[in-house]
Amino acid sequence: MTTASGIENLNSDPNQAVRRRRGSNGFEAIISSDVCGSGAGLETVNERSKLVGESSDGNGRNDGGSVANGGEESKGTTPYKFSYRASAPTHRRIKESPLSSDAIFRQSHAGLFNLCVVVLIAVNSRLIIENLMKYGLLIRAGFWFSSKSLRDWPLLMCCLSLQLLPLTAFLVEKMAQQRRMTECAVVILHITITTAAILYPVLVILKCDSAFLSGVILMLVACIVWMKLVSYAHANHDMRQLAKSMDKVETSDADYSYDVSFKSLVYFMVAPTLCYQLSYPRTPCIHKGWVARQFIKLVTFTGLMGFIIEQYINPIVQNSQHPLKGNLLYAIERVLKLSVPNLYVWLCMFYCFFHLWLNILAELLCFGDREFYKDWWNAKTIDEYWRMWNMPVHKWMVRHIYFPCLRNGIPKGVAILIAFLVSAVLHELCIAVPCRLFKWWAFIGIMFQVPLVILTNFLQNKFQSSMVGNMMFWCFFCILGQPMCVLLYYHDVMNRKSSTREASFRG
C-alpha cells in the first residue's frame, strides 16, 4: 500500500482509520501517529507509536505517518474526527504520582526551588524592614576599625611568634635525620613543641583583656599550627621508620628517599592542608583575575556576616534570657528566632573560609588538591556530614588519629570516640578561652554528635533512600544546636562580667 493510497482510503472510509484490537483491557484503538500529534499534545511520541500498529503495511511502514508530511490531512481537515474516541482506553500503564516516595527523587524540582527562593526573599525582606523599623541601623562607625583593637597587640605578637615553633621542629627533625638524637628524645621534644603551640596562646589570651574575635582568631591559628606540627612530627617519624626498614633489606631495588627539607616545611605551613608530605600536586600557573574576583566576594560576604551579627543576632541575644533558667516556651521561641540569622552567618562563614579563602590560598600557592569540602548538605547521617564538611580536618583525623588507633589494636568504635574527643577539646578551646569561661558547652555539643551518629545510622539502615537523617542533621545541628550554644555562652559571659563588676565595686 503506497502513501497516496493510504490517504485515499482514509478519506474514502474514515471508519477504517480507527481499528480495534483485543487486549487485556477489552480493546484498544489503533490510530495513525499524525492523528495523535495533531495539536492535542496529550501523549508522548512513544505512546503514539504504539497506537499506529495495524495502520502500517506489511513492511512495518506507517502509512498514516506520512499524512503529516503532505496531502489533505496535513491541512487539519479530518484529524480531530478520529482523536480520542470515547471507546479508546485512557489508562494504559502503571504510573506513580510525581511526589510519591518512589518517584520524588527522579523528578526535577527546579520550580519548587525557585518558589523557595522567592519565599525566602519575601520573608527576609519583611524581616529586614521590621528590624530597621524596630532598632534602626545598628552598624556604627567603629564597626570596621576601632582604636580599642590596639589593645590586642599582644595577641598579634603571639600569633607571629608561633611561627618559631615550626623552625624548632625542623631543627629537631634535622638532628634526628643525622642521628644526633635518640628517638625517645625526638618524641619528647615534639610533645613539648606541640604543647607550647596550644598553651602559649591560651596564657596570652587569659592574661590580656582582648576582644572576643581577636581571641577566636588567635586560637584558630594556634589549633592549625598544632595540627600541622603533629602531622609534621608523625609523618617524619613514619618516614624514619620506613628508611630504617629499607636499610635492613639488602636488595638492589630498595629505593626510598627520606629528606628533611626546610623548603617543604615552609610550603606546608602556609598551604591549605593539615597533612604533611614532601610534595603536593601543583597547578601550572596563577590566575590573577580569578583571585581578584574571589577576593571581592570574600570581602563582600565577610561584610554580610558582620551586618547580620550586628543588626540581627545581637538584638535577639541581648533581649533573651538564659535558656536553661527562664521560661521553656520563651527559650524555644528565642532559639527558633535566632536560628535563621545564625544559619545565614554559618553558611556565609562556610562559603568565605572553605570555598573562597582556601581556594584563594591554593591558587596563590599553586596547590592542586582543592577538595576542601564535599556535598555535606546532602548528608543522610551525622557521620556522613563530619566526613564531608571539613575535608582538611577529616583527612588529618583519619591519618593521625583514627588509623593509628586501629593499628594499635583499638576497636573501631573507640577510635571514632577518640577522634570526636579530640575535636571536642579543640572546639572548646577555640570558644571557651576567648570567652574566659569554661562551661564545656562546645565540648558537650560535639560529644553529643556520637549518639546522633548512632541514631541517624540506624534510621538510614531502616529507611533506605530516606532523607530522615538529613532532616535530623539540619534540625539538631543548625536549627537547635548552634543557637542554643550562642545563647548559653552569651549569658554565661554576661553573668561573669556582672559578677566581676559587682566584686570590684564591693572591693
PDB file of N, CA and C in Angstrom, residues 114-150:
ATOM      1  N   ASN A 114      12.750  27.386  42.917  1.00  0.00           N
ATOM      2  CA  ASN A 114      12.507  28.804  42.641  1.00  0.00           C
ATOM      3  C   ASN A 114      11.470  29.381  43.604  1.00  0.00           C
ATOM      4  N   LEU A 115      10.438  28.598  43.914  1.00  0.00           N
ATOM      5  CA  LEU A 115       9.430  29.047  44.877  1.00  0.00           C
ATOM      6  C   LEU A 115      10.060  29.297  46.238  1.00  0.00           C
ATOM      7  N   CYS A 116      10.926  28.385  46.678  1.00  0.00           N
ATOM      8  CA  CYS A 116      11.592  28.561  47.979  1.00  0.00           C
ATOM      9  C   CYS A 116      12.448  29.832  47.981  1.00  0.00           C
ATOM     10  N   VAL A 117      13.145  30.096  46.866  1.00  0.00           N
ATOM     11  CA  VAL A 117      13.966  31.305  46.786  1.00  0.00           C
ATOM     12  C   VAL A 117      13.092  32.549  46.873  1.00  0.00           C
ATOM     13  N   VAL A 118      11.973  32.538  46.142  1.00  0.00           N
ATOM     14  CA  VAL A 118      11.072  33.690  46.167  1.00  0.00           C
ATOM     15  C   VAL A 118      10.500  33.900  47.569  1.00  0.00           C
ATOM     16  N   VAL A 119      10.089  32.802  48.223  1.00  0.00           N
ATOM     17  CA  VAL A 119       9.535  32.906  49.571  1.00  0.00           C
ATOM     18  C   VAL A 119      10.596  33.422  50.552  1.00  0.00           C
ATOM     19  N   LEU A 120      11.829  32.916  50.434  1.00  0.00           N
ATOM     20  CA  LEU A 120      12.900  33.385  51.313  1.00  0.00           C
ATOM     21  C   LEU A 120      13.156  34.874  51.133  1.00  0.00           C
ATOM     22  N   ILE A 121      13.168  35.320  49.875  1.00  0.00           N
ATOM     23  CA  ILE A 121      13.384  36.745  49.632  1.00  0.00           C
ATOM     24  C   ILE A 121      12.248  37.571  50.231  1.00  0.00           C
ATOM     25  N   ALA A 122      11.015  37.104  50.048  1.00  0.00           N
ATOM     26  CA  ALA A 122       9.878  37.848  50.570  1.00  0.00           C
ATOM     27  C   ALA A 122       9.892  37.892  52.099  1.00  0.00           C
ATOM     28  N   VAL A 123      10.110  36.729  52.723  1.00  0.00           N
ATOM     29  CA  VAL A 123      10.102  36.666  54.189  1.00  0.00           C
ATOM     30  C   VAL A 123      11.232  37.489  54.776  1.00  0.00           C
ATOM     31  N   ASN A 124      12.428  37.356  54.214  1.00  0.00           N
ATOM     32  CA  ASN A 124      13.562  38.083  54.770  1.00  0.00           C
ATOM     33  C   ASN A 124      13.483  39.579  54.481  1.00  0.00           C
ATOM     34  N   SER A 125      12.846  39.946  53.381  1.00  0.00           N
ATOM     35  CA  SER A 125      12.635  41.369  53.140  1.00  0.00           C
ATOM     36  C   SER A 125      11.738  41.968  54.218  1.00  0.00           C
ATOM     37  N   ARG A 126      10.699  41.230  54.583  1.00  0.00           N
ATOM     38  CA  ARG A 126       9.834  41.707  55.657  1.00  0.00           C
ATOM     39  C   ARG A 126      10.585  41.801  56.971  1.00  0.00           C
ATOM     40  N   LEU A 127      11.435  40.810  57.252  1.00  0.00           N
ATOM     41  CA  LEU A 127      12.209  40.833  58.494  1.00  0.00           C
ATOM     42  C   LEU A 127      13.195  41.992  58.512  1.00  0.00           C
ATOM     43  N   ILE A 128      13.792  42.293  57.359  1.00  0.00           N
ATOM     44  CA  ILE A 128      14.726  43.414  57.300  1.00  0.00           C
ATOM     45  C   ILE A 128      14.007  44.724  57.590  1.00  0.00           C
ATOM     46  N   ILE A 129      12.836  44.904  56.962  1.00  0.00           N
ATOM     47  CA  ILE A 129      12.061  46.131  57.192  1.00  0.00           C
ATOM     48  C   ILE A 129      11.613  46.217  58.649  1.00  0.00           C
ATOM     49  N   GLU A 130      11.151  45.100  59.196  1.00  0.00           N
ATOM     50  CA  GLU A 130      10.704  45.097  60.594  1.00  0.00           C
ATOM     51  C   GLU A 130      11.853  45.403  61.544  1.00  0.00           C
ATOM     52  N   ASN A 131      13.027  44.835  61.260  1.00  0.00           N
ATOM     53  CA  ASN A 131      14.177  45.081  62.119  1.00  0.00           C
ATOM     54  C   ASN A 131      14.621  46.544  62.062  1.00  0.00           C
ATOM     55  N   LEU A 132      14.635  47.124  60.858  1.00  0.00           N
ATOM     56  CA  LEU A 132      15.025  48.523  60.726  1.00  0.00           C
ATOM     57  C   LEU A 132      14.018  49.446  61.407  1.00  0.00           C
ATOM     58  N   MET A 133      12.732  49.112  61.325  1.00  0.00           N
ATOM     59  CA  MET A 133      11.716  49.923  61.989  1.00  0.00           C
ATOM     60  C   MET A 133      11.825  49.821  63.509  1.00  0.00           C
ATOM     61  N   LYS A 134      12.238  48.680  64.004  1.00  0.00           N
ATOM     62  CA  LYS A 134      12.271  48.451  65.454  1.00  0.00           C
ATOM     63  C   LYS A 134      13.552  48.960  66.086  1.00  0.00           C
ATOM     64  N   TYR A 135      14.710  48.704  65.440  1.00  0.00           N
ATOM     65  CA  TYR A 135      16.006  49.019  66.042  1.00  0.00           C
ATOM     66  C   TYR A 135      16.751  50.140  65.324  1.00  0.00           C
ATOM     67  N   GLY A 136      16.385  50.410  64.072  1.00  0.00           N
ATOM     68  CA  GLY A 136      17.181  51.341  63.290  1.00  0.00           C
ATOM     69  C   GLY A 136      18.452  50.672  62.789  1.00  0.00           C
ATOM     70  N   LEU A 137      19.347  51.442  62.199  1.00  0.00           N
ATOM     71  CA  LEU A 137      20.608  50.897  61.703  1.00  0.00           C
ATOM     72  C   LEU A 137      21.599  50.814  62.849  1.00  0.00           C
ATOM     73  N   LEU A 138      22.006  49.586  63.196  1.00  0.00           N
ATOM     74  CA  LEU A 138      22.870  49.363  64.356  1.00  0.00           C
ATOM     75  C   LEU A 138      24.353  49.365  64.012  1.00  0.00           C
ATOM     76  N   ILE A 139      24.701  49.448  62.745  1.00  0.00           N
ATOM     77  CA  ILE A 139      26.106  49.472  62.344  1.00  0.00           C
ATOM     78  C   ILE A 139      26.663  50.850  62.629  1.00  0.00           C
ATOM     79  N   ARG A 140      27.676  50.929  63.463  1.00  0.00           N
ATOM     80  CA  ARG A 140      28.261  52.205  63.851  1.00  0.00           C
ATOM     81  C   ARG A 140      29.581  52.437  63.110  1.00  0.00           C
ATOM     82  N   ALA A 141      30.138  53.620  63.316  1.00  0.00           N
ATOM     83  CA  ALA A 141      31.376  53.989  62.617  1.00  0.00           C
ATOM     84  C   ALA A 141      32.536  53.089  63.012  1.00  0.00           C
ATOM     85  N   GLY A 142      32.525  52.610  64.245  1.00  0.00           N
ATOM     86  CA  GLY A 142      33.621  51.765  64.704  1.00  0.00           C
ATOM     87  C   GLY A 142      33.441  50.299  64.416  1.00  0.00           C
ATOM     88  N   PHE A 143      32.505  49.980  63.482  1.00  0.00           N
ATOM     89  CA  PHE A 143      32.271  48.567  63.182  1.00  0.00           C
ATOM     90  C   PHE A 143      33.479  47.928  62.514  1.00  0.00           C
ATOM     91  N   TRP A 144      34.077  48.626  61.530  1.00  0.00           N
ATOM     92  CA  TRP A 144      35.200  48.046  60.795  1.00  0.00           C
ATOM     93  C   TRP A 144      36.532  48.309  61.494  1.00  0.00           C
ATOM     94  N   PHE A 145      36.742  49.540  61.949  1.00  0.00           N
ATOM     95  CA  PHE A 145      38.019  49.899  62.574  1.00  0.00           C
ATOM     96  C   PHE A 145      37.735  50.605  63.897  1.00  0.00           C
ATOM     97  N   SER A 146      38.465  50.222  64.906  1.00  0.00           N
ATOM     98  CA  SER A 146      38.266  50.825  66.216  1.00  0.00           C
ATOM     99  C   SER A 146      39.616  50.949  66.914  1.00  0.00           C
ATOM    100  N   SER A 147      39.768  52.031  67.672  1.00  0.00           N
ATOM    101  CA  SER A 147      41.013  52.224  68.412  1.00  0.00           C
ATOM    102  C   SER A 147      41.163  51.205  69.535  1.00  0.00           C
ATOM    103  N   LYS A 148      40.049  50.593  69.951  1.00  0.00           N
ATOM    104  CA  LYS A 148      40.119  49.601  71.020  1.00  0.00           C
ATOM    105  C   LYS A 148      40.872  48.351  70.589  1.00  0.00           C
ATOM    106  N   SER A 149      40.922  48.115  69.263  1.00  0.00           N
ATOM    107  CA  SER A 149      41.619  46.921  68.785  1.00  0.00           C
ATOM    108  C   SER A 149      43.128  47.014  68.984  1.00  0.00           C
ATOM    109  N   LEU A 150      43.645  48.220  69.289  1.00  0.00           N
ATOM    110  CA  LEU A 150      45.081  48.355  69.513  1.00  0.00           C
ATOM    111  C   LEU A 150      45.528  47.630  70.777  1.00  0.00           C
TER     112      LEU A 150
END
